[in-house]
PDB file of C-alpha atoms and ligand atoms in Angstrom:
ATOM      1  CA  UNK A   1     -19.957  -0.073 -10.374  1.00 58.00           C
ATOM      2  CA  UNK A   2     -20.356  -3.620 -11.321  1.00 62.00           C
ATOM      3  CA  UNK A   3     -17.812  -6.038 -10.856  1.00 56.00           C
ATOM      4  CA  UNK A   4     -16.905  -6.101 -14.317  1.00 64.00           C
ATOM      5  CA  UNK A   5     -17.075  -2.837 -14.779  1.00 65.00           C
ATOM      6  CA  UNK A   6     -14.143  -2.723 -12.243  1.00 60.00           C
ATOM      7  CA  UNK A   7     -12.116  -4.929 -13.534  1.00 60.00           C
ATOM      8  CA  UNK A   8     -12.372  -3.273 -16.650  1.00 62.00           C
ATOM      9  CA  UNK A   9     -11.723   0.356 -14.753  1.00 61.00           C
ATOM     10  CA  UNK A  10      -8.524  -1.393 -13.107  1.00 61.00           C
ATOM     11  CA  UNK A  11      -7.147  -3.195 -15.891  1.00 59.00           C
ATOM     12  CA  UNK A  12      -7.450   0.077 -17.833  1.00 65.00           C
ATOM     13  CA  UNK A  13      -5.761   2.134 -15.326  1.00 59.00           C
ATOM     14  CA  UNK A  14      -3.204  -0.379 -15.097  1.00 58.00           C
ATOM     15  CA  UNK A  15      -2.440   0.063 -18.992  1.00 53.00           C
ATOM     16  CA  UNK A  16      -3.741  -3.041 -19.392  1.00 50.00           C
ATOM     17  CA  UNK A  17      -7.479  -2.043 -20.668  1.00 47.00           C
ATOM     18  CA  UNK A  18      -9.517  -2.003 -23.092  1.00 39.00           C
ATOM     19  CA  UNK A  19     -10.969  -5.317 -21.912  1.00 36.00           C
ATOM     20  CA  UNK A  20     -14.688  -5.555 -23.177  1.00 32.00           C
ATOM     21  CA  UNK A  21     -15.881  -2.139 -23.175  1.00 35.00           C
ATOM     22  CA  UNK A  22     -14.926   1.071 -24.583  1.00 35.00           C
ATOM     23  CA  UNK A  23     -12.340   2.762 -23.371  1.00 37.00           C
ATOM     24  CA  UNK A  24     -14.106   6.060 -23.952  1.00 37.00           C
ATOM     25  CA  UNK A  25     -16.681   4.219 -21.899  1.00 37.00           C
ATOM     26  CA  UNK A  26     -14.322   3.454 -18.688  1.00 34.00           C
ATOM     27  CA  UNK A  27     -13.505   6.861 -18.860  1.00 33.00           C
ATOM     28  CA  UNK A  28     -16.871   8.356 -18.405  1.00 35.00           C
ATOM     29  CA  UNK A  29     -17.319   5.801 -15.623  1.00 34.00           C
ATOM     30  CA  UNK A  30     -14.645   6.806 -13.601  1.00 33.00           C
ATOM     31  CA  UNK A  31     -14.517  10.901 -14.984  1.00 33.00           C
ATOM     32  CA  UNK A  32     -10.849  11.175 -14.558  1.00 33.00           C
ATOM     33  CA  UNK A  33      -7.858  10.875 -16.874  1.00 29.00           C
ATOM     34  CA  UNK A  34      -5.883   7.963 -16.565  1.00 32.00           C
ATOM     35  CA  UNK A  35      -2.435   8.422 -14.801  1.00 32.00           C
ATOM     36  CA  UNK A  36      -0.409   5.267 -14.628  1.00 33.00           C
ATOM     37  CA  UNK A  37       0.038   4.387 -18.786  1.00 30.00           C
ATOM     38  CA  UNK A  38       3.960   4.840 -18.126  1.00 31.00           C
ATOM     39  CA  UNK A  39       3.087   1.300 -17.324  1.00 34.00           C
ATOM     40  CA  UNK A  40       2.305  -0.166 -20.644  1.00 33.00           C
ATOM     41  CA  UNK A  41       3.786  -3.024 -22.192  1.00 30.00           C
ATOM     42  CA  UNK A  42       4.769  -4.901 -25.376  1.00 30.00           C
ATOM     43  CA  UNK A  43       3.558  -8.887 -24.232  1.00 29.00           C
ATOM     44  CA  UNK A  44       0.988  -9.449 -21.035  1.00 31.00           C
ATOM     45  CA  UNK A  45      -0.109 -12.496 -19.574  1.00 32.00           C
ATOM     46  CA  UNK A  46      -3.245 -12.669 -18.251  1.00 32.00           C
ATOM     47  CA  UNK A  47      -4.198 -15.419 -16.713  1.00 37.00           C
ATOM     48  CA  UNK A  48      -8.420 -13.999 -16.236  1.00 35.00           C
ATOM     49  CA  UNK A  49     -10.332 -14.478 -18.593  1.00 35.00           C
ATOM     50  CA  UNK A  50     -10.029 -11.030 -20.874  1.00 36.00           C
ATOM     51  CA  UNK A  51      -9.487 -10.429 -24.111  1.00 37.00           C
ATOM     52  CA  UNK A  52      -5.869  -9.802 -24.841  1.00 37.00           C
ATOM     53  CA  UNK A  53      -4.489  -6.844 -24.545  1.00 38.00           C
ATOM     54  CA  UNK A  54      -4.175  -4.011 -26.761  1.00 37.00           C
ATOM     55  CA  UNK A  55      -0.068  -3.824 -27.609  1.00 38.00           C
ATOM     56  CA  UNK A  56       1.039   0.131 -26.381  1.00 40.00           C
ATOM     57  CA  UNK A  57       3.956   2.036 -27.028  1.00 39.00           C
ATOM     58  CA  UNK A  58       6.378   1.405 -23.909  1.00 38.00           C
ATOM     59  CA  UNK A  59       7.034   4.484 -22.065  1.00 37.00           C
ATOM     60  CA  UNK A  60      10.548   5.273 -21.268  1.00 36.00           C
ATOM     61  CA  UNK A  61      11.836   3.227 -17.979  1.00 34.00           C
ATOM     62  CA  UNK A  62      11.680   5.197 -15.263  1.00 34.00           C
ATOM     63  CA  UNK A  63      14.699   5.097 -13.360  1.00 31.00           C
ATOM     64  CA  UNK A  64      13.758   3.113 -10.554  1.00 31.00           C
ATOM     65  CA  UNK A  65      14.515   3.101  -6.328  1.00 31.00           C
ATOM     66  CA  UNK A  66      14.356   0.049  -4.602  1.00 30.00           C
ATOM     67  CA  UNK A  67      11.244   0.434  -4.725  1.00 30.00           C
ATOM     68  CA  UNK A  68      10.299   0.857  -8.265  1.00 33.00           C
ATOM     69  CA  UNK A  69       9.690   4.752  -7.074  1.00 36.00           C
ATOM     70  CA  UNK A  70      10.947   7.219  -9.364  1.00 34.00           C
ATOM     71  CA  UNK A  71      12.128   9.850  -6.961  1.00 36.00           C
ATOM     72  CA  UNK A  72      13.308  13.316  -7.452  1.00 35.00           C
ATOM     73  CA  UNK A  73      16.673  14.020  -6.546  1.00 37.00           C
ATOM     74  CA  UNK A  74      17.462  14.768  -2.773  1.00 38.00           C
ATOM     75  CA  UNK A  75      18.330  18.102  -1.373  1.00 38.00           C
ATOM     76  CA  UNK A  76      21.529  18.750  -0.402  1.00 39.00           C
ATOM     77  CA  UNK A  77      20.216  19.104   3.298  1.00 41.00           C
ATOM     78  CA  UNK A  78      17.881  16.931   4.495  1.00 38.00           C
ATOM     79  CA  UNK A  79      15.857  18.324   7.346  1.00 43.00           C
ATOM     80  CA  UNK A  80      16.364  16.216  10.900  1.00 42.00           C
ATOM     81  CA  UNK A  81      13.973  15.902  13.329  1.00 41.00           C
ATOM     82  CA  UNK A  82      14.748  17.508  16.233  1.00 42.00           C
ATOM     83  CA  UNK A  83      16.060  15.072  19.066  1.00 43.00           C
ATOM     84  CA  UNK A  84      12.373  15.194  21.329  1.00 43.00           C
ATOM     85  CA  UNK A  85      13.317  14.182  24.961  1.00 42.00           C
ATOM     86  CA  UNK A  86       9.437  12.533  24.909  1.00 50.00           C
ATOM     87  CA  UNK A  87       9.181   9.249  27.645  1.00 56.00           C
ATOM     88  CA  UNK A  88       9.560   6.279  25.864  1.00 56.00           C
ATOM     89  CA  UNK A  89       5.980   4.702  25.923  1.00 62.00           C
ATOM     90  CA  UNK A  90       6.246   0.994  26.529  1.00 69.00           C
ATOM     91  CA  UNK A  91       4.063  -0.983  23.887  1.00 69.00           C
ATOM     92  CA  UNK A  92       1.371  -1.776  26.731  1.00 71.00           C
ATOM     93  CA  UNK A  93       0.922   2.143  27.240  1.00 93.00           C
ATOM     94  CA  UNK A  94       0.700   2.326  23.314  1.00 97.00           C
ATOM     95  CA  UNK A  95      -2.026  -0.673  23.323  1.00 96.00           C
ATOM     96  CA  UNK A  96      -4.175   1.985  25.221  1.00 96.00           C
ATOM     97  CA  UNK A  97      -3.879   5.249  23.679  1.00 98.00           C
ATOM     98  CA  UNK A  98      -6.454   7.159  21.187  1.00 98.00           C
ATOM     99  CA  UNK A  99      -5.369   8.805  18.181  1.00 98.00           C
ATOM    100  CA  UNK A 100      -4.437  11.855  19.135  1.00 97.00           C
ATOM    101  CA  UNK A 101      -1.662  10.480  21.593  1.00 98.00           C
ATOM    102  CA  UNK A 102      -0.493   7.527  19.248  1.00 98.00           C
ATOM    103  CA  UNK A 103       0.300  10.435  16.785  1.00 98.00           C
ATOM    104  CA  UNK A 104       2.260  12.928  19.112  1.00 98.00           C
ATOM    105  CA  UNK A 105       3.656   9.759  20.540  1.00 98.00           C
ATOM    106  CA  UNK A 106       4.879   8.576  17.027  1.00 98.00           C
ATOM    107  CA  UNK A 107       6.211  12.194  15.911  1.00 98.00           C
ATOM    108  CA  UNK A 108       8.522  12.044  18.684  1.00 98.00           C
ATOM    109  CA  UNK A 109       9.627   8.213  18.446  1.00 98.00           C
ATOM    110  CA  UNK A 110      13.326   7.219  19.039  1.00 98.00           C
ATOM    111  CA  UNK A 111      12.844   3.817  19.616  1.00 98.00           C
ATOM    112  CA  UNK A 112      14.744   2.117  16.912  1.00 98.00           C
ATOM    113  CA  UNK A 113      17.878   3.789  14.843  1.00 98.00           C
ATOM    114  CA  UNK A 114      15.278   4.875  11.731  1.00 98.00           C
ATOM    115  CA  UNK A 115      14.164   8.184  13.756  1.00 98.00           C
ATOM    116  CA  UNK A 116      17.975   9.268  13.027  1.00 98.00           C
ATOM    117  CA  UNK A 117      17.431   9.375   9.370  1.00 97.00           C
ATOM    118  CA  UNK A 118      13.974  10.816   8.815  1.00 98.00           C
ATOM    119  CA  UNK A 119      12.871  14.148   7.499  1.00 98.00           C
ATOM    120  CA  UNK A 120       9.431  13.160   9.307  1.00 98.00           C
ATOM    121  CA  UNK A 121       7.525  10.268  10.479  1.00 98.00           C
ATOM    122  CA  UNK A 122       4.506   8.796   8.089  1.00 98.00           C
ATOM    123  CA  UNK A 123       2.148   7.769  10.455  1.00 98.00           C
ATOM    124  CA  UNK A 124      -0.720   7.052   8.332  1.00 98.00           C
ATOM    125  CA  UNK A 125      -3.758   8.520   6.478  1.00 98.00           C
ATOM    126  CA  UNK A 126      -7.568   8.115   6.332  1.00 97.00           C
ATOM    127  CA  UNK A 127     -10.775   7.478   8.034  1.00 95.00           C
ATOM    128  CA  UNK A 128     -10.720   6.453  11.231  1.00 96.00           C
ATOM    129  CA  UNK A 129     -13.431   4.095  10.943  1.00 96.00           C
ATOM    130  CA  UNK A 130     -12.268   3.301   7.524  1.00 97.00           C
ATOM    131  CA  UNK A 131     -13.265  -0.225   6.686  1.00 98.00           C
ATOM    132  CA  UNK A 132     -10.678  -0.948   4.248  1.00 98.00           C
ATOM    133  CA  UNK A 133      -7.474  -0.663   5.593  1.00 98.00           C
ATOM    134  CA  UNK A 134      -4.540  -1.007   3.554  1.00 98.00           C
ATOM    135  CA  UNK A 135      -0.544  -2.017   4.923  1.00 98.00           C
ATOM    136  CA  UNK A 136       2.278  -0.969   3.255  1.00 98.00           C
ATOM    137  CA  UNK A 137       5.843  -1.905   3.833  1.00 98.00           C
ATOM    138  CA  UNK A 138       7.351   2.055   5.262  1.00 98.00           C
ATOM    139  CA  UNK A 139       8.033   5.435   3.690  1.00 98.00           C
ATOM    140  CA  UNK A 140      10.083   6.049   0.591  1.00 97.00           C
ATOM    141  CA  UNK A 141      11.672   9.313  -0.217  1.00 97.00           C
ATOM    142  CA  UNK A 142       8.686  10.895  -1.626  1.00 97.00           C
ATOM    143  CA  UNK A 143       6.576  10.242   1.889  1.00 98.00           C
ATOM    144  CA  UNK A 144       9.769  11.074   4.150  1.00 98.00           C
ATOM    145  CA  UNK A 145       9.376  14.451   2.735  1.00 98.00           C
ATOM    146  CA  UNK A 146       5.621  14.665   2.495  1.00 98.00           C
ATOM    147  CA  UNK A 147       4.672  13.092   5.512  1.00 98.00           C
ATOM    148  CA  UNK A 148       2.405  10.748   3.514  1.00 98.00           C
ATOM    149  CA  UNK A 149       2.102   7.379   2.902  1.00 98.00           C
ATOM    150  CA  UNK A 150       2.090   6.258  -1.195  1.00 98.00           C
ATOM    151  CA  UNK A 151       2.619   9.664  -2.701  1.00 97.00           C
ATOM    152  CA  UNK A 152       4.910   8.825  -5.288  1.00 93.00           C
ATOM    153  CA  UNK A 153       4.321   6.293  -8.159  1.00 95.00           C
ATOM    154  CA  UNK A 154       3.137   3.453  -6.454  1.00 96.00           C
ATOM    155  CA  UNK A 155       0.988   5.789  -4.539  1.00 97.00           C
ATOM    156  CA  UNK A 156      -0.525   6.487  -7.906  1.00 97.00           C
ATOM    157  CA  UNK A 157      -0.740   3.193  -8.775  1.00 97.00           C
ATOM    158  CA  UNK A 158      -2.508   2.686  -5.550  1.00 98.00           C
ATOM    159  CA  UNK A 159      -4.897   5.525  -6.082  1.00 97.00           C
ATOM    160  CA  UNK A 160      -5.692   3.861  -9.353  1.00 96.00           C
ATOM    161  CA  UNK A 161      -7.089   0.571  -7.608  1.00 97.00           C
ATOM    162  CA  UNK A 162      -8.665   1.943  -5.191  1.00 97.00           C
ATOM    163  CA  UNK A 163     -10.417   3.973  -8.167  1.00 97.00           C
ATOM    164  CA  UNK A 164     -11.343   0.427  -9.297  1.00 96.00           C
ATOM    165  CA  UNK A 165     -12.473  -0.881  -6.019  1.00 97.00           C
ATOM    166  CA  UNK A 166     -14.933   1.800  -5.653  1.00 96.00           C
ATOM    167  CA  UNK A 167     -12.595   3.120  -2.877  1.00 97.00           C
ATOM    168  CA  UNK A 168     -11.201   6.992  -2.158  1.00 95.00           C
ATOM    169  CA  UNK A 169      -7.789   7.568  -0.283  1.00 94.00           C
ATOM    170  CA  UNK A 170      -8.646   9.646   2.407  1.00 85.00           C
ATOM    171  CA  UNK A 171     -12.321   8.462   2.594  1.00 90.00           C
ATOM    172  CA  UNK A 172     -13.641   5.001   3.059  1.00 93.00           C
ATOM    173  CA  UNK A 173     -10.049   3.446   3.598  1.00 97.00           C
ATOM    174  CA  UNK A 174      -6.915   3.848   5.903  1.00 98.00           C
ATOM    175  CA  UNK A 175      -3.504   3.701   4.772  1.00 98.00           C
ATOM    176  CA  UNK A 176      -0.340   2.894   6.989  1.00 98.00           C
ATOM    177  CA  UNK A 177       2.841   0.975   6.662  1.00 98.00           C
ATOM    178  CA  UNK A 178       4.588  -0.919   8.737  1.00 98.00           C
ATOM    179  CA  UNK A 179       7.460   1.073   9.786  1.00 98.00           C
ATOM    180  CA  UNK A 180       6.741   4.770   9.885  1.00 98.00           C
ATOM    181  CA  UNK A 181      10.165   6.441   9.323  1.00 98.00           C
ATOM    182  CA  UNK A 182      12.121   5.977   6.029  1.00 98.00           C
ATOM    183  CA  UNK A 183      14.749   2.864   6.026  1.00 98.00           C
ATOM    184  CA  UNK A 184      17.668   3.739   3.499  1.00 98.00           C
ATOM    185  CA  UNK A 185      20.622   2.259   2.955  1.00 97.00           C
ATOM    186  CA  UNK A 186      24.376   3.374   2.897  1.00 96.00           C
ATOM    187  CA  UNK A 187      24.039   5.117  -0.386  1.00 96.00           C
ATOM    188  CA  UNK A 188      20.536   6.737   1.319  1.00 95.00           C
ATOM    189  CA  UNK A 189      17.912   4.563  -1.067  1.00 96.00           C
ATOM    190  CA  UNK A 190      15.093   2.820  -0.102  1.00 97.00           C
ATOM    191  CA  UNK A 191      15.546  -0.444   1.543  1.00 97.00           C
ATOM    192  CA  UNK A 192      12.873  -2.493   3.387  1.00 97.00           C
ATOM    193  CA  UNK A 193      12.973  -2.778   7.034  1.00 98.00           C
ATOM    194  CA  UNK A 194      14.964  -5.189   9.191  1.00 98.00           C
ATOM    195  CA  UNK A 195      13.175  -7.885  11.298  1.00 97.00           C
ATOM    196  CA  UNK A 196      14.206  -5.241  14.579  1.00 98.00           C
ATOM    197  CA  UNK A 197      12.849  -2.566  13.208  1.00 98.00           C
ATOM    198  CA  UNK A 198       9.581  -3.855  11.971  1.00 98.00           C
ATOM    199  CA  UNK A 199       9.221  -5.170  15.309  1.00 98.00           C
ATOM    200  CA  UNK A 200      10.120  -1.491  17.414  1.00 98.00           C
ATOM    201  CA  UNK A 201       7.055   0.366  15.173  1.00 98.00           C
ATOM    202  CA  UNK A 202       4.528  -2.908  15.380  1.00 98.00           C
ATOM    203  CA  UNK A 203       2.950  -1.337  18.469  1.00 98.00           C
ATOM    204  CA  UNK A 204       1.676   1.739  16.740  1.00 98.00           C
ATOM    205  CA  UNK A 205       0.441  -0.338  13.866  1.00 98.00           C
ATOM    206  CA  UNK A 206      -1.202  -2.974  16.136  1.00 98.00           C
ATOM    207  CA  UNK A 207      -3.022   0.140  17.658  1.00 98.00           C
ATOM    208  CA  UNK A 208      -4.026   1.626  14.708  1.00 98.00           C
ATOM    209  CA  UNK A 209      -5.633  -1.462  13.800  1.00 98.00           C
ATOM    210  CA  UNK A 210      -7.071  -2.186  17.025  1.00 98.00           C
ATOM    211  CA  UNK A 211      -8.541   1.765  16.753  1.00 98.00           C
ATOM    212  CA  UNK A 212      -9.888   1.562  13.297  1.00 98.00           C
ATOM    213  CA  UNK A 213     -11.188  -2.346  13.547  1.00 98.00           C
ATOM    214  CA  UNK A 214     -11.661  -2.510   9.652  1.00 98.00           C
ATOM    215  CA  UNK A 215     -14.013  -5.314   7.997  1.00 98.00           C
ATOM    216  CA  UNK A 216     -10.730  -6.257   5.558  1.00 98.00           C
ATOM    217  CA  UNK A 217      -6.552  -5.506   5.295  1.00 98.00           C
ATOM    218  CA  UNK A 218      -4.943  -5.709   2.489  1.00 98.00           C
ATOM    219  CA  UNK A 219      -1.495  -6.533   3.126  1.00 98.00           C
ATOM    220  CA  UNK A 220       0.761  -4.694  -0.075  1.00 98.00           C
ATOM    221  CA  UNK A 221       3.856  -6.743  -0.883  1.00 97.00           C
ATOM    222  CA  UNK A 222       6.153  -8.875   1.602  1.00 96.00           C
ATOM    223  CA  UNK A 223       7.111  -7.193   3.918  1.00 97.00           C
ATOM    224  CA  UNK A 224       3.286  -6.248   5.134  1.00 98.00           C
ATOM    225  CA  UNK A 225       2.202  -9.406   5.151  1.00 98.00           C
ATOM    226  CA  UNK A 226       4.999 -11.134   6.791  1.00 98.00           C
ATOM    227  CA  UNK A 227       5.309  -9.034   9.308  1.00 98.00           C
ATOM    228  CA  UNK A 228       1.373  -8.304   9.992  1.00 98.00           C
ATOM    229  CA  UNK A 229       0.767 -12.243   9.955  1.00 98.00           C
ATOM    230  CA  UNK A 230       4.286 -13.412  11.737  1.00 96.00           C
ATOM    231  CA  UNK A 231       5.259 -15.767   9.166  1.00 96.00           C
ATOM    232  CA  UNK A 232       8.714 -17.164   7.875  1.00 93.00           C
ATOM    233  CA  UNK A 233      10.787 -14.430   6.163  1.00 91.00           C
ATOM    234  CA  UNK A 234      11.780 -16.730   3.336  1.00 92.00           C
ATOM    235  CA  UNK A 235       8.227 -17.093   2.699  1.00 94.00           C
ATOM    236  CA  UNK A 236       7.227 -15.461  -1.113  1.00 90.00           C
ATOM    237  CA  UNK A 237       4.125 -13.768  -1.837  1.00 88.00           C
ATOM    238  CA  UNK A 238       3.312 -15.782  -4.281  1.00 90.00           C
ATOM    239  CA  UNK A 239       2.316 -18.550  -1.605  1.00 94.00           C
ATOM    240  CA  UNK A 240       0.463 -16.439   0.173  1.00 97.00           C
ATOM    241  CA  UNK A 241      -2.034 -14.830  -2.269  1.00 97.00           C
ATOM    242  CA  UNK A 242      -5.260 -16.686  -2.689  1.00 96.00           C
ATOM    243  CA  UNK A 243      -5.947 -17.505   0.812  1.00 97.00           C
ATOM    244  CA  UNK A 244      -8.312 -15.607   3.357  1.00 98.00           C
ATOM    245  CA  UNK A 245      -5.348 -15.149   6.628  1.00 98.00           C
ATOM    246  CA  UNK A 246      -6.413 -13.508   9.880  1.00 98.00           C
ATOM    247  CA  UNK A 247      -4.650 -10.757  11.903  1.00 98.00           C
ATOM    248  CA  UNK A 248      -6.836 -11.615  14.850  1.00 96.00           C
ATOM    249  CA  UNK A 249     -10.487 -12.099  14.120  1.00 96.00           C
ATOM    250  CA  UNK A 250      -9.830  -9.743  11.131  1.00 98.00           C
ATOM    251  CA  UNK A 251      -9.701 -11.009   7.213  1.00 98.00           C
ATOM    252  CA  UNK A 252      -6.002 -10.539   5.964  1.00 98.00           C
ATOM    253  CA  UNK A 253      -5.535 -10.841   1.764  1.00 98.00           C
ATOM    254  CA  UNK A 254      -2.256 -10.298   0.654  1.00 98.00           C
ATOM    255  CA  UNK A 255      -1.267  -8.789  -2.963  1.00 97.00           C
ATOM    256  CA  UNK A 256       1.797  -7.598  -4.508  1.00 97.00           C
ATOM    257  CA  UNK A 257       2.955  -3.861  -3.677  1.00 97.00           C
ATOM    258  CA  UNK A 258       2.312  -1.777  -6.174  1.00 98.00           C
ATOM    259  CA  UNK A 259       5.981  -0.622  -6.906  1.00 97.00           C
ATOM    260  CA  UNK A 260       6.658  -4.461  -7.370  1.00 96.00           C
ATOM    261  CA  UNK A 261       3.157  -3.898  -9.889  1.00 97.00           C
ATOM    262  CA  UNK A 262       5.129  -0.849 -11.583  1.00 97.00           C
ATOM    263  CA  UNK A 263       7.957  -3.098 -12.335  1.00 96.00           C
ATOM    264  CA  UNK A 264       6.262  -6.386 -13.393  1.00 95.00           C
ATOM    265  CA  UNK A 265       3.337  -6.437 -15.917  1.00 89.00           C
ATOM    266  CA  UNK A 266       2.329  -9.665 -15.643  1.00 91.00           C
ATOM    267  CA  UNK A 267       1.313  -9.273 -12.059  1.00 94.00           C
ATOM    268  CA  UNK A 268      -0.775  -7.235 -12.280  1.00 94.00           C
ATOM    269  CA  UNK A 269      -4.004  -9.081 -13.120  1.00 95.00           C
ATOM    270  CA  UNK A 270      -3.258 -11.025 -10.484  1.00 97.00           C
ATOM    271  CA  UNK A 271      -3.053  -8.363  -8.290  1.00 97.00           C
ATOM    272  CA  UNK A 272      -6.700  -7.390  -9.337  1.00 97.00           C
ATOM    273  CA  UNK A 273      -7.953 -11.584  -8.928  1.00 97.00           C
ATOM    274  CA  UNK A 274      -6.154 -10.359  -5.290  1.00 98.00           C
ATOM    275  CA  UNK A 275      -8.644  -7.315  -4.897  1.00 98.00           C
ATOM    276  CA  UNK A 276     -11.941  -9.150  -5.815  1.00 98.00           C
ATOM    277  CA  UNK A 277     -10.740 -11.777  -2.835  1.00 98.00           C
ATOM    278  CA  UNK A 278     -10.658  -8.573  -0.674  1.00 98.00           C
ATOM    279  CA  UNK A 279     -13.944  -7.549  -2.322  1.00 98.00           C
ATOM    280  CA  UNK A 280     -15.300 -10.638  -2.202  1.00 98.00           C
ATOM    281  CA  UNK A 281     -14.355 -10.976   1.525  1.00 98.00           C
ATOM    282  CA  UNK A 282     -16.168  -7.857   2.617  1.00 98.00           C
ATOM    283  CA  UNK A 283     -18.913  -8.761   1.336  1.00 98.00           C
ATOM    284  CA  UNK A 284     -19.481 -11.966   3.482  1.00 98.00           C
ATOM    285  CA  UNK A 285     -17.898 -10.078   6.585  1.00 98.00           C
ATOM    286  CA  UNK A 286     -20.356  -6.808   6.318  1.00 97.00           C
ATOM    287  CA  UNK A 287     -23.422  -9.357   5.315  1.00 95.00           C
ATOM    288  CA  UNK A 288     -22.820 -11.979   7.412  1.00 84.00           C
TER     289      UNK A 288
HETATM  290  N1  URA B 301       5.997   2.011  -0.265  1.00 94.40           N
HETATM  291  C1  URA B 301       5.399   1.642   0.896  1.00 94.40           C
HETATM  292  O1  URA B 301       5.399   0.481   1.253  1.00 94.40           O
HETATM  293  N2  URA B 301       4.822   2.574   1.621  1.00 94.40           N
HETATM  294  C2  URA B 301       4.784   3.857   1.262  1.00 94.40           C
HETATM  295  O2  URA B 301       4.206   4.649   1.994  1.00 94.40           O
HETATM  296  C3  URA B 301       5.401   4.217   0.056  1.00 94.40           C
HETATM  297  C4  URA B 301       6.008   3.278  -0.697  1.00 94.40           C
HETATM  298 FE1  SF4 B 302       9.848   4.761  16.103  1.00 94.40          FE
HETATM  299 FE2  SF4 B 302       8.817   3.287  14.169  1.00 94.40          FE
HETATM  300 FE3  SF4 B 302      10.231   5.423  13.545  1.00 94.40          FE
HETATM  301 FE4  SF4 B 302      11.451   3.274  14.555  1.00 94.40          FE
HETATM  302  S1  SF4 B 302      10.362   3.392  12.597  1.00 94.40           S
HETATM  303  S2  SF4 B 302      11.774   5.399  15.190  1.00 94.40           S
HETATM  304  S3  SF4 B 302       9.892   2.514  15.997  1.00 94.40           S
HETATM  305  S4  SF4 B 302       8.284   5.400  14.628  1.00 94.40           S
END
């Protein structure tokens, strides 16, 4: 796929399409039906250089989690793990481990106050020696009970530019968050992480990095990118799209998460000016 035939694909299956070609056209290229039109809206600004975009009927607002997720109702009973007497691994054991161990390790954490409230933990999904690797901020309802990161809306929404990336969850591209057990607050939504729990899980994402060594991350939203590149909390995402960071020797672009995407139109051509950075950044990494 060429890289306006992406763009094109992505704007599209943001709601945002047609851009130059048909849509019929997009379609055939990517041979699926689009899924994330609940996004469509009256007034868009672009700010690359497309031709406006067609006006669509607005879909009926979701009602939206913290997140931007729209969630089914909970069950009465939510399902605890069981209390796992495991040894707590210090994070230099965790530094060390393969997958297999991080995992079992990770299904039986306790080490900050999140394992109380989880159905399960979300410890990630993909290839191994995926060279995409995307971050996320933790699990929302929807992965709590599926045990998966981004299966609910913004999941979709996900799916969609990976679509447009030439990407595949599950193939050529790892996804994790940053905390793996659901954070909820007193009325049991979705909240992000505090600053002590981001740093209790960091081990298990430092070694999944360290494991998979991916070519590019792309950091989705604030909390990702803050915590993967240690900056100031008060810093906005807004300041820190555009630029090329490092988590160690390894190319960190930051873009908006996708529920944020869900929630605010005119982000998201940025968010796809965000993805050819990424795009463009792999390039030079795997050719240079
Ligand atoms: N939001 C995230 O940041 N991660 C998920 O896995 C789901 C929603
Ligand atoms: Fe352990 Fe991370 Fe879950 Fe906290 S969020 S209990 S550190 S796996």
């Amino acid at each position: 796929m060429s890289n306006q035939d992406r763009r094109t694909a992505f704007l599209h299956e943001m709601g945002l399409g047609p851009v130059w070609s048909q849509r019929a056209a997009v379609l055939q290229t990517l041979e699926h039906e689009p899924v994330l039109l609940m996004a469509s809206a009256e007034t868009v600004e672009i700010s690359v250089p497309v031709a406006a975009p067609v006006p669509q009927q607005r879909a009926a607002e979701p009602t939206l989690s913290a997140w931007g997720d729209e969630t089914p109702a909970a069950p009465a009973t939510v399902p605890m793990t069981a209390a796992v007497s495991a040894v707590v691994k210090p994070a230099s054991d965790v530094a060390n481990m393969g997958w297999e161990q991080l995992k079992e390790v990770v299904s039986n954490c306790t080490e900050c106050g999140l394992c109380k409230g989880r159905t399960q933990t979300v410890f990630g999904i993909g290839d191994q020696k995926a060279k995409w690797l995307f971050v996320g901020e933790g699990p929302g309802r929807n992965e709590d009970f599926q045990g998966e990161p981004f299966v609910g809306p913004a999941g979709k929404l996900l799916d969609n530019m990976f679509i447009s990336m030439g990407l595949k969850r599950g193939e050529n591209a790892y996804i994790a968050n940053i905390v793996k057990c659901r954070p909820t607050d007193a009325n049991k939504r979705d909240r992000p992480p505090t600053a002590e729990e981001v740093d209790a899980c960091m081990p298990y994402l430092q070694r999944q990095i360290a494991l998979i060594n991916p070519t590019v991350i792309v950091a989705l939203g604030k909390t990702a990118a803050l915590s993967l590149l240690k900056l100031d909390p008060a810093t906005p995402v807004s300041k820190l799209r555009g630029t090329v960071h490092r988590y160690d020797e390894i190319p960190v672009v930051v873009t908006y998460h996708p529920a944020y995407l869900l929630r605010s139109l005119k982000d998201k051509s940025k968010a796809w000016a965000d993805l050819c950075l990424a795009m463009q950044t792999y390039t030079a990494r795997e050719n240079g």
